Amino acid sequence: MHKYEKIWLWLGSASLLFFLVVLGISAFYMGSKPPSCAVTLDPENVREHQLFKEPGLTQVGDNEYQLTIVSSAFDYDVGNPEKVVEIPVGATVHISTTTTDVIHGFEIAGTNVNMMVEPGYISTLTNTFDNPGTYTLVCNEYCGIGHHLMTATIEVVE
């Protein structure tokens, strides 16, 4: 083996080892975890969890709201049978969602809101709705034969 090949092989191996040591220290010693591992719940008892007893939009501060949604087979429970949520323009909305059955997607078309909804985990995201209009909440992860029916409407009003 040529001298330069040995040098590059040694540098590559040393770089890989350094990366793995830093990753190991971060993961195990400092306790870093992905956000999805932060809050879990039993998917069979979602309605017993304090946050998901009454899904829908609630005001938690000045122009600040909590939107709680429960996903299930071909349905988003947003707190009303019409599947419409009215949000004031400029409001900061903390979205919390979970599912009772299988993996679902959670996308509000026309915004940057996009999450995976997995059984046993609470997915959260904060978004400010600055532009008035009607937005469609869709499931972007195939969840079964009625997947195309899984929608709700977000109306951002003045």
PDB file of C-alpha atoms in Angstrom:
ATOM      1  CA  MET A   1       0.000   0.000   0.000  1.00  0.00           C
ATOM      2  CA  HIS A   2       1.283   3.449  -0.890  1.00  0.00           C
ATOM      3  CA  LYS A   3       2.297   5.913   1.841  1.00  0.00           C
ATOM      4  CA  TYR A   4      -0.428   8.431   0.886  1.00  0.00           C
ATOM      5  CA  GLU A   5      -3.108   5.738   0.891  1.00  0.00           C
ATOM      6  CA  LYS A   6      -2.105   4.821   4.434  1.00  0.00           C
ATOM      7  CA  ILE A   7      -2.309   8.485   5.504  1.00  0.00           C
ATOM      8  CA  TRP A   8      -5.800   8.940   4.000  1.00  0.00           C
ATOM      9  CA  LEU A   9      -6.971   5.648   5.469  1.00  0.00           C
ATOM     10  CA  TRP A  10      -5.694   6.685   8.904  1.00  0.00           C
ATOM     11  CA  LEU A  11      -7.295  10.179   8.668  1.00  0.00           C
ATOM     12  CA  GLY A  12     -10.632   8.733   7.525  1.00  0.00           C
ATOM     13  CA  SER A  13     -10.658   6.171  10.334  1.00  0.00           C
ATOM     14  CA  ALA A  14      -9.684   8.794  12.930  1.00  0.00           C
ATOM     15  CA  SER A  15     -12.439  11.144  11.686  1.00  0.00           C
ATOM     16  CA  LEU A  16     -15.024   8.363  11.870  1.00  0.00           C
ATOM     17  CA  LEU A  17     -13.919   7.398  15.369  1.00  0.00           C
ATOM     18  CA  PHE A  18     -14.054  11.050  16.518  1.00  0.00           C
ATOM     19  CA  PHE A  19     -17.572  11.441  15.064  1.00  0.00           C
ATOM     20  CA  LEU A  20     -18.819   8.278  16.791  1.00  0.00           C
ATOM     21  CA  VAL A  21     -17.328   9.340  20.146  1.00  0.00           C
ATOM     22  CA  VAL A  22     -19.002  12.778  19.924  1.00  0.00           C
ATOM     23  CA  LEU A  23     -22.310  11.164  18.911  1.00  0.00           C
ATOM     24  CA  GLY A  24     -22.053   8.641  21.757  1.00  0.00           C
ATOM     25  CA  ILE A  25     -21.333  11.314  24.340  1.00  0.00           C
ATOM     26  CA  SER A  26     -24.251  13.386  23.071  1.00  0.00           C
ATOM     27  CA  ALA A  27     -26.684  10.481  23.017  1.00  0.00           C
ATOM     28  CA  PHE A  28     -25.815   8.657  26.212  1.00  0.00           C
ATOM     29  CA  TYR A  29     -24.047  11.003  28.573  1.00  0.00           C
ATOM     30  CA  MET A  30     -26.017  14.190  27.821  1.00  0.00           C
ATOM     31  CA  GLY A  31     -29.323  12.346  27.278  1.00  0.00           C
ATOM     32  CA  SER A  32     -30.203  13.798  23.863  1.00  0.00           C
ATOM     33  CA  LYS A  33     -33.383  12.299  22.375  1.00  0.00           C
ATOM     34  CA  PRO A  34     -35.543  13.088  19.373  1.00  0.00           C
ATOM     35  CA  PRO A  35     -38.542  15.317  20.197  1.00  0.00           C
ATOM     36  CA  SER A  36     -41.007  12.501  19.499  1.00  0.00           C
ATOM     37  CA  CYS A  37     -39.701  10.637  22.553  1.00  0.00           C
ATOM     38  CA  ALA A  38     -40.431  13.543  24.880  1.00  0.00           C
ATOM     39  CA  VAL A  39     -44.103  12.818  25.631  1.00  0.00           C
ATOM     40  CA  THR A  40     -45.772   9.443  25.280  1.00  0.00           C
ATOM     41  CA  LEU A  41     -49.186   8.027  26.115  1.00  0.00           C
ATOM     42  CA  ASP A  42     -51.126   4.786  25.798  1.00  0.00           C
ATOM     43  CA  PRO A  43     -52.873   4.853  22.385  1.00  0.00           C
ATOM     44  CA  GLU A  44     -55.784   2.842  23.765  1.00  0.00           C
ATOM     45  CA  ASN A  45     -56.476   5.478  26.443  1.00  0.00           C
ATOM     46  CA  VAL A  46     -56.011   8.697  24.476  1.00  0.00           C
ATOM     47  CA  ARG A  47     -59.321  10.197  25.656  1.00  0.00           C
ATOM     48  CA  GLU A  48     -58.266   9.761  29.298  1.00  0.00           C
ATOM     49  CA  HIS A  49     -55.205  12.003  28.832  1.00  0.00           C
ATOM     50  CA  GLN A  50     -55.862  15.534  30.139  1.00  0.00           C
ATOM     51  CA  LEU A  51     -54.859  17.197  26.860  1.00  0.00           C
ATOM     52  CA  PHE A  52     -57.140  15.072  24.649  1.00  0.00           C
ATOM     53  CA  LYS A  53     -60.322  14.925  26.759  1.00  0.00           C
ATOM     54  CA  GLU A  54     -61.867  17.798  24.793  1.00  0.00           C
ATOM     55  CA  PRO A  55     -60.215  18.331  21.392  1.00  0.00           C
ATOM     56  CA  GLY A  56     -60.533  21.706  19.699  1.00  0.00           C
ATOM     57  CA  LEU A  57     -59.252  25.262  19.936  1.00  0.00           C
ATOM     58  CA  THR A  58     -58.841  26.977  23.299  1.00  0.00           C
ATOM     59  CA  GLN A  59     -57.369  30.368  24.074  1.00  0.00           C
ATOM     60  CA  VAL A  60     -54.365  30.185  26.397  1.00  0.00           C
ATOM     61  CA  GLY A  61     -53.106  33.769  26.207  1.00  0.00           C
ATOM     62  CA  ASP A  62     -53.346  37.072  24.381  1.00  0.00           C
ATOM     63  CA  ASN A  63     -53.653  36.024  20.699  1.00  0.00           C
ATOM     64  CA  GLU A  64     -52.273  32.595  21.650  1.00  0.00           C
ATOM     65  CA  TYR A  65     -54.230  29.370  21.256  1.00  0.00           C
ATOM     66  CA  GLN A  66     -53.944  25.622  21.868  1.00  0.00           C
ATOM     67  CA  LEU A  67     -55.320  23.424  19.075  1.00  0.00           C
ATOM     68  CA  THR A  68     -55.781  19.808  20.148  1.00  0.00           C
ATOM     69  CA  ILE A  69     -56.631  17.207  17.500  1.00  0.00           C
ATOM     70  CA  VAL A  70     -57.164  13.450  17.807  1.00  0.00           C
ATOM     71  CA  SER A  71     -56.527  11.450  14.639  1.00  0.00           C
ATOM     72  CA  SER A  72     -58.255   8.130  14.111  1.00  0.00           C
ATOM     73  CA  ALA A  73     -59.471   5.953  11.258  1.00  0.00           C
ATOM     74  CA  PHE A  74     -60.179   8.439   8.443  1.00  0.00           C
ATOM     75  CA  ASP A  75     -61.082  11.243  10.831  1.00  0.00           C
ATOM     76  CA  TYR A  76     -59.606  14.306  12.527  1.00  0.00           C
ATOM     77  CA  ASP A  77     -61.489  15.162  15.726  1.00  0.00           C
ATOM     78  CA  VAL A  78     -61.139  18.966  15.962  1.00  0.00           C
ATOM     79  CA  GLY A  79     -63.881  19.457  18.525  1.00  0.00           C
ATOM     80  CA  ASN A  80     -66.909  19.991  16.287  1.00  0.00           C
ATOM     81  CA  PRO A  81     -68.850  17.847  13.810  1.00  0.00           C
ATOM     82  CA  GLU A  82     -68.373  20.320  10.932  1.00  0.00           C
ATOM     83  CA  LYS A  83     -64.592  19.732  11.092  1.00  0.00           C
ATOM     84  CA  VAL A  84     -63.930  23.499  10.936  1.00  0.00           C
ATOM     85  CA  VAL A  85     -61.557  25.448  13.207  1.00  0.00           C
ATOM     86  CA  GLU A  86     -61.623  29.275  13.157  1.00  0.00           C
ATOM     87  CA  ILE A  87     -58.362  30.967  14.096  1.00  0.00           C
ATOM     88  CA  PRO A  88     -57.853  34.748  14.291  1.00  0.00           C
ATOM     89  CA  VAL A  89     -55.309  36.157  11.854  1.00  0.00           C
ATOM     90  CA  GLY A  90     -51.894  36.688  13.461  1.00  0.00           C
ATOM     91  CA  ALA A  91     -52.580  34.162  16.217  1.00  0.00           C
ATOM     92  CA  THR A  92     -49.881  31.870  17.510  1.00  0.00           C
ATOM     93  CA  VAL A  93     -51.269  28.344  17.672  1.00  0.00           C
ATOM     94  CA  HIS A  94     -49.691  25.468  19.598  1.00  0.00           C
ATOM     95  CA  ILE A  95     -50.849  22.308  17.828  1.00  0.00           C
ATOM     96  CA  SER A  96     -50.891  19.005  19.738  1.00  0.00           C
ATOM     97  CA  THR A  97     -52.057  15.806  18.115  1.00  0.00           C
ATOM     98  CA  THR A  98     -51.959  12.058  18.566  1.00  0.00           C
ATOM     99  CA  THR A  99     -53.650   9.017  17.066  1.00  0.00           C
ATOM    100  CA  THR A 100     -55.668   6.158  18.453  1.00  0.00           C
ATOM    101  CA  ASP A 101     -54.877   3.610  15.752  1.00  0.00           C
ATOM    102  CA  VAL A 102     -52.235   3.760  12.987  1.00  0.00           C
ATOM    103  CA  ILE A 103     -49.637   6.220  11.686  1.00  0.00           C
ATOM    104  CA  HIS A 104     -51.179   9.300  10.080  1.00  0.00           C
ATOM    105  CA  GLY A 105     -49.771  12.384   8.423  1.00  0.00           C
ATOM    106  CA  PHE A 106     -50.710  15.900   9.465  1.00  0.00           C
ATOM    107  CA  GLU A 107     -50.323  18.679   6.910  1.00  0.00           C
ATOM    108  CA  ILE A 108     -52.038  22.042   6.690  1.00  0.00           C
ATOM    109  CA  ALA A 109     -51.832  22.734   2.960  1.00  0.00           C
ATOM    110  CA  GLY A 110     -50.403  26.157   2.135  1.00  0.00           C
ATOM    111  CA  THR A 111     -48.414  26.422   5.388  1.00  0.00           C
ATOM    112  CA  ASN A 112     -45.236  24.870   6.742  1.00  0.00           C
ATOM    113  CA  VAL A 113     -47.180  22.701   9.217  1.00  0.00           C
ATOM    114  CA  ASN A 114     -46.286  19.068   8.534  1.00  0.00           C
ATOM    115  CA  MET A 115     -45.976  16.304  11.145  1.00  0.00           C
ATOM    116  CA  MET A 116     -46.106  12.553  11.518  1.00  0.00           C
ATOM    117  CA  VAL A 117     -48.737  11.344  13.968  1.00  0.00           C
ATOM    118  CA  GLU A 118     -47.738   8.045  15.564  1.00  0.00           C
ATOM    119  CA  PRO A 119     -49.627   5.886  18.068  1.00  0.00           C
ATOM    120  CA  GLY A 120     -48.255   6.373  21.568  1.00  0.00           C
ATOM    121  CA  TYR A 121     -46.645   9.768  20.909  1.00  0.00           C
ATOM    122  CA  ILE A 122     -47.858  13.345  21.198  1.00  0.00           C
ATOM    123  CA  SER A 123     -46.742  15.427  18.225  1.00  0.00           C
ATOM    124  CA  THR A 124     -46.505  19.176  18.824  1.00  0.00           C
ATOM    125  CA  LEU A 125     -45.757  22.169  16.651  1.00  0.00           C
ATOM    126  CA  THR A 126     -46.215  25.931  16.973  1.00  0.00           C
ATOM    127  CA  ASN A 127     -47.268  28.074  14.015  1.00  0.00           C
ATOM    128  CA  THR A 128     -48.387  31.665  13.515  1.00  0.00           C
ATOM    129  CA  PHE A 129     -51.186  32.136  10.996  1.00  0.00           C
ATOM    130  CA  ASP A 130     -50.464  35.553   9.430  1.00  0.00           C
ATOM    131  CA  ASN A 131     -52.493  35.237   6.222  1.00  0.00           C
ATOM    132  CA  PRO A 132     -56.297  35.062   6.290  1.00  0.00           C
ATOM    133  CA  GLY A 133     -57.910  32.316   4.261  1.00  0.00           C
ATOM    134  CA  THR A 134     -59.158  28.759   4.269  1.00  0.00           C
ATOM    135  CA  TYR A 135     -56.627  25.977   4.700  1.00  0.00           C
ATOM    136  CA  THR A 136     -57.197  22.258   4.419  1.00  0.00           C
ATOM    137  CA  LEU A 137     -55.841  19.856   7.003  1.00  0.00           C
ATOM    138  CA  VAL A 138     -55.005  16.606   5.206  1.00  0.00           C
ATOM    139  CA  CYS A 139     -53.506  13.260   6.064  1.00  0.00           C
ATOM    140  CA  ASN A 140     -50.406  12.882   3.902  1.00  0.00           C
ATOM    141  CA  GLU A 141     -49.540   9.357   5.061  1.00  0.00           C
ATOM    142  CA  TYR A 142     -51.596   6.531   3.557  1.00  0.00           C
ATOM    143  CA  CYS A 143     -53.629   5.067   6.411  1.00  0.00           C
ATOM    144  CA  GLY A 144     -56.141   2.833   4.672  1.00  0.00           C
ATOM    145  CA  ILE A 145     -58.933   2.705   2.128  1.00  0.00           C
ATOM    146  CA  GLY A 146     -60.723   5.836   3.444  1.00  0.00           C
ATOM    147  CA  HIS A 147     -57.518   7.895   3.566  1.00  0.00           C
ATOM    148  CA  HIS A 148     -58.800  10.440   1.034  1.00  0.00           C
ATOM    149  CA  LEU A 149     -61.726  11.305   3.340  1.00  0.00           C
ATOM    150  CA  MET A 150     -59.463  12.348   6.226  1.00  0.00           C
ATOM    151  CA  THR A 151     -59.647  16.141   6.142  1.00  0.00           C
ATOM    152  CA  ALA A 152     -60.599  19.156   8.247  1.00  0.00           C
ATOM    153  CA  THR A 153     -60.720  22.894   7.546  1.00  0.00           C
ATOM    154  CA  ILE A 154     -58.757  25.699   9.186  1.00  0.00           C
ATOM    155  CA  GLU A 155     -60.250  29.152   8.625  1.00  0.00           C
ATOM    156  CA  VAL A 156     -57.986  32.083   9.459  1.00  0.00           C
ATOM    157  CA  VAL A 157     -60.317  35.056   9.941  1.00  0.00           C
ATOM    158  CA  GLU A 158     -59.888  38.782  10.589  1.00  0.00           C
TER     159      GLU A 158
END
